[in-house]
PDB file of C-alpha atoms in Angstrom:
ATOM      1  CA  MET U 914      98.664  90.424 140.264  1.00  0.00           C
ATOM      2  CA  ILE U 915      98.819  93.647 138.909  1.00  0.00           C
ATOM      3  CA  ASP U 916      98.051  96.317 141.356  1.00  0.00           C
ATOM      4  CA  PRO U 917      93.874  97.374 140.192  1.00  0.00           C
ATOM      5  CA  GLU U 918      94.961 100.690 139.904  1.00  0.00           C
ATOM      6  CA  VAL U 919      98.431 100.192 137.455  1.00  0.00           C
ATOM      7  CA  ARG U 920      95.733  98.048 135.424  1.00  0.00           C
ATOM      8  CA  LYS U 921      93.149 100.860 135.039  1.00  0.00           C
ATOM      9  CA  GLN U 922      96.102 103.483 133.929  1.00  0.00           C
ATOM     10  CA  LEU U 923      97.740 100.695 131.557  1.00  0.00           C
ATOM     11  CA  ALA U 924      93.316 100.430 130.425  1.00  0.00           C
ATOM     12  CA  ALA U 925      93.061 104.060 129.705  1.00  0.00           C
ATOM     13  CA  TYR U 926      96.836 104.458 128.211  1.00  0.00           C
ATOM     14  CA  ARG U 927      95.996 101.413 125.815  1.00  0.00           C
ATOM     15  CA  GLN U 928      92.567 103.464 124.910  1.00  0.00           C
ATOM     16  CA  SER U 929      94.246 106.302 123.839  1.00  0.00           C
ATOM     17  CA  ILE U 930      96.471 104.778 121.708  1.00  0.00           C
ATOM     18  CA  ASP U 931      93.858 102.862 119.833  1.00  0.00           C
ATOM     19  CA  ASN U 932      91.934 106.039 119.487  1.00  0.00           C
ATOM     20  CA  ILE U 933      95.430 107.255 118.091  1.00  0.00           C
ATOM     21  CA  ASP U 934      95.671 104.281 115.933  1.00  0.00           C
ATOM     22  CA  ALA U 935      92.218 104.836 114.493  1.00  0.00           C
ATOM     23  CA  ALA U 936      93.077 108.480 113.823  1.00  0.00           C
ATOM     24  CA  LEU U 937      95.740 108.083 111.938  1.00  0.00           C
ATOM     25  CA  VAL U 938      94.036 105.767 109.846  1.00  0.00           C
ATOM     26  CA  HIS U 939      91.185 107.946 108.784  1.00  0.00           C
ATOM     27  CA  MET U 940      94.224 110.740 108.407  1.00  0.00           C
ATOM     28  CA  LEU U 941      95.931 108.351 106.236  1.00  0.00           C
ATOM     29  CA  ALA U 942      93.031 107.361 104.188  1.00  0.00           C
ATOM     30  CA  GLU U 943      91.979 110.983 103.210  1.00  0.00           C
ATOM     31  CA  ARG U 944      95.958 111.985 102.701  1.00  0.00           C
ATOM     32  CA  PHE U 945      95.961 109.029 100.081  1.00  0.00           C
ATOM     33  CA  ARG U 946      92.595 110.516  98.499  1.00  0.00           C
ATOM     34  CA  CYS U 947      94.127 113.066  98.079  1.00  0.00           C
ATOM     35  CA  THR U 948      97.317 111.613  96.540  1.00  0.00           C
ATOM     36  CA  GLN U 949      95.322 109.791  94.085  1.00  0.00           C
ATOM     37  CA  ALA U 950      93.775 112.821  92.317  1.00  0.00           C
ATOM     38  CA  VAL U 951      97.020 114.373  92.204  1.00  0.00           C
ATOM     39  CA  GLY U 952      97.962 111.018  90.647  1.00  0.00           C
ATOM     40  CA  VAL U 953      95.285 111.485  87.862  1.00  0.00           C
ATOM     41  CA  LEU U 954      96.410 114.966  87.456  1.00  0.00           C
ATOM     42  CA  LYS U 955      99.963 114.210  86.765  1.00  0.00           C
ATOM     43  CA  ALA U 956      99.012 110.971  84.866  1.00  0.00           C
ATOM     44  CA  THR U 957      96.366 113.421  82.350  1.00  0.00           C
ATOM     45  CA  HIS U 958      99.307 115.736  82.057  1.00  0.00           C
ATOM     46  CA  GLU U 959     102.128 113.685  81.620  1.00  0.00           C
ATOM     47  CA  LEU U 960     103.865 114.744  84.632  1.00  0.00           C
ATOM     48  CA  PRO U 961     106.553 112.048  86.378  1.00  0.00           C
ATOM     49  CA  PRO U 962     104.820 109.711  88.980  1.00  0.00           C
ATOM     50  CA  ALA U 963     107.756 111.268  91.270  1.00  0.00           C
ATOM     51  CA  ASP U 964     108.287 114.644  92.284  1.00  0.00           C
ATOM     52  CA  PRO U 965     111.929 114.223  94.019  1.00  0.00           C
ATOM     53  CA  THR U 966     111.849 118.533  94.952  1.00  0.00           C
ATOM     54  CA  ARG U 967     108.793 118.075  96.804  1.00  0.00           C
ATOM     55  CA  GLU U 968     109.602 114.892  98.513  1.00  0.00           C
ATOM     56  CA  GLU U 969     112.826 116.466  99.652  1.00  0.00           C
ATOM     57  CA  TYR U 970     111.212 119.439 100.764  1.00  0.00           C
ATOM     58  CA  GLN U 971     108.074 117.403 102.962  1.00  0.00           C
ATOM     59  CA  ILE U 972     110.868 115.102 104.606  1.00  0.00           C
ATOM     60  CA  GLU U 973     112.454 118.278 105.658  1.00  0.00           C
ATOM     61  CA  ARG U 974     109.097 119.997 106.744  1.00  0.00           C
ATOM     62  CA  LEU U 975     108.511 116.471 108.525  1.00  0.00           C
ATOM     63  CA  ARG U 976     112.091 116.455 110.369  1.00  0.00           C
ATOM     64  CA  ARG U 977     111.128 119.919 111.619  1.00  0.00           C
ATOM     65  CA  LEU U 978     107.647 119.341 112.714  1.00  0.00           C
ATOM     66  CA  ALA U 979     108.829 115.948 114.489  1.00  0.00           C
ATOM     67  CA  ASN U 980     111.715 117.924 116.307  1.00  0.00           C
ATOM     68  CA  ASP U 981     108.811 120.313 117.259  1.00  0.00           C
ATOM     69  CA  ALA U 982     106.846 117.797 118.613  1.00  0.00           C
ATOM     70  CA  ASN U 983     109.572 115.697 120.106  1.00  0.00           C
ATOM     71  CA  LEU U 984     109.123 113.144 118.183  1.00  0.00           C
ATOM     72  CA  ASP U 985     112.839 111.206 116.580  1.00  0.00           C
ATOM     73  CA  PRO U 986     112.748 113.073 113.270  1.00  0.00           C
ATOM     74  CA  ASP U 987     114.857 109.479 111.937  1.00  0.00           C
ATOM     75  CA  PHE U 988     111.740 107.728 112.873  1.00  0.00           C
ATOM     76  CA  ALA U 989     109.280 110.499 110.812  1.00  0.00           C
ATOM     77  CA  GLU U 990     111.453 110.355 107.708  1.00  0.00           C
ATOM     78  CA  LYS U 991     111.491 107.049 107.728  1.00  0.00           C
ATOM     79  CA  PHE U 992     107.722 106.919 108.010  1.00  0.00           C
ATOM     80  CA  LEU U 993     107.169 109.562 105.259  1.00  0.00           C
ATOM     81  CA  ASN U 994     109.884 107.913 102.889  1.00  0.00           C
ATOM     82  CA  PHE U 995     107.272 104.687 103.187  1.00  0.00           C
ATOM     83  CA  ILE U 996     104.294 107.051 102.575  1.00  0.00           C
ATOM     84  CA  ILE U 997     106.365 108.301  99.647  1.00  0.00           C
ATOM     85  CA  ARG U 998     107.274 105.047  98.240  1.00  0.00           C
ATOM     86  CA  GLU U 999     103.489 104.091  98.413  1.00  0.00           C
ATOM     87  CA  VAL U1000     102.568 106.967  96.690  1.00  0.00           C
ATOM     88  CA  ILE U1001     104.794 106.745  93.669  1.00  0.00           C
ATOM     89  CA  ARG U1002     103.535 103.103  93.392  1.00  0.00           C
ATOM     90  CA  HIS U1003     100.035 104.553  92.982  1.00  0.00           C
ATOM     91  CA  HIS U1004     100.890 107.176  90.893  1.00  0.00           C
ATOM     92  CA  GLU U1005     102.871 104.667  88.394  1.00  0.00           C
ATOM     93  CA  ALA U1006      99.693 102.678  88.434  1.00  0.00           C
ATOM     94  CA  ILE U1007      97.456 105.119  87.555  1.00  0.00           C
ATOM     95  CA  ALA U1008      99.602 106.887  84.690  1.00  0.00           C
ATOM     96  CA  ALA U1009     100.167 102.934  83.332  1.00  0.00           C
ATOM     97  CA  ASP U1010      96.090 102.782  83.760  1.00  0.00           C
ATOM     98  CA  PHE U1011      95.596 106.286  82.169  1.00  0.00           C
ATOM     99  CA  SER U1012      97.779 105.460  79.381  1.00  0.00           C
ATOM    100  CA  GLY U1013      96.023 102.083  78.760  1.00  0.00           C
ATOM    101  CA  THR U1014      92.126 103.446  78.655  1.00  0.00           C
ATOM    102  CA  ASN U1015      92.416 107.358  78.952  1.00  0.00           C
ATOM    103  CA  GLN U1016      89.886 107.124  82.001  1.00  0.00           C
ATOM    104  CA  HIS U1017      90.523 107.002  85.662  1.00  0.00           C
ATOM    105  CA  THR U1018      88.026 107.862  88.316  1.00  0.00           C
ATOM    106  CA  VAL U1019      89.190 109.176  91.915  1.00  0.00           C
TER     107      VAL U1019
END
């Protein structure tokens, strides 16, 4: 049998985790709205979908932020690399759509 106080603490932690997860989803959605606009701008001006200099800067910046927040910088880098890959994939799709129709909405 789990102690009722432990059960209560566990429920409180889980509620916090659920709230944080919801906030993360909304923040990621907002981030991707911004990166979609960047993708359209890049396609409009025939810029490449990837920007290695910007990506390197962002990775270094996120590693510093993670370190300051006592989060494993390697984990933060892996997480950002996943996001960067998705953004590039979206930018490539936007560029392909844009070159085919010359129109795209954000």
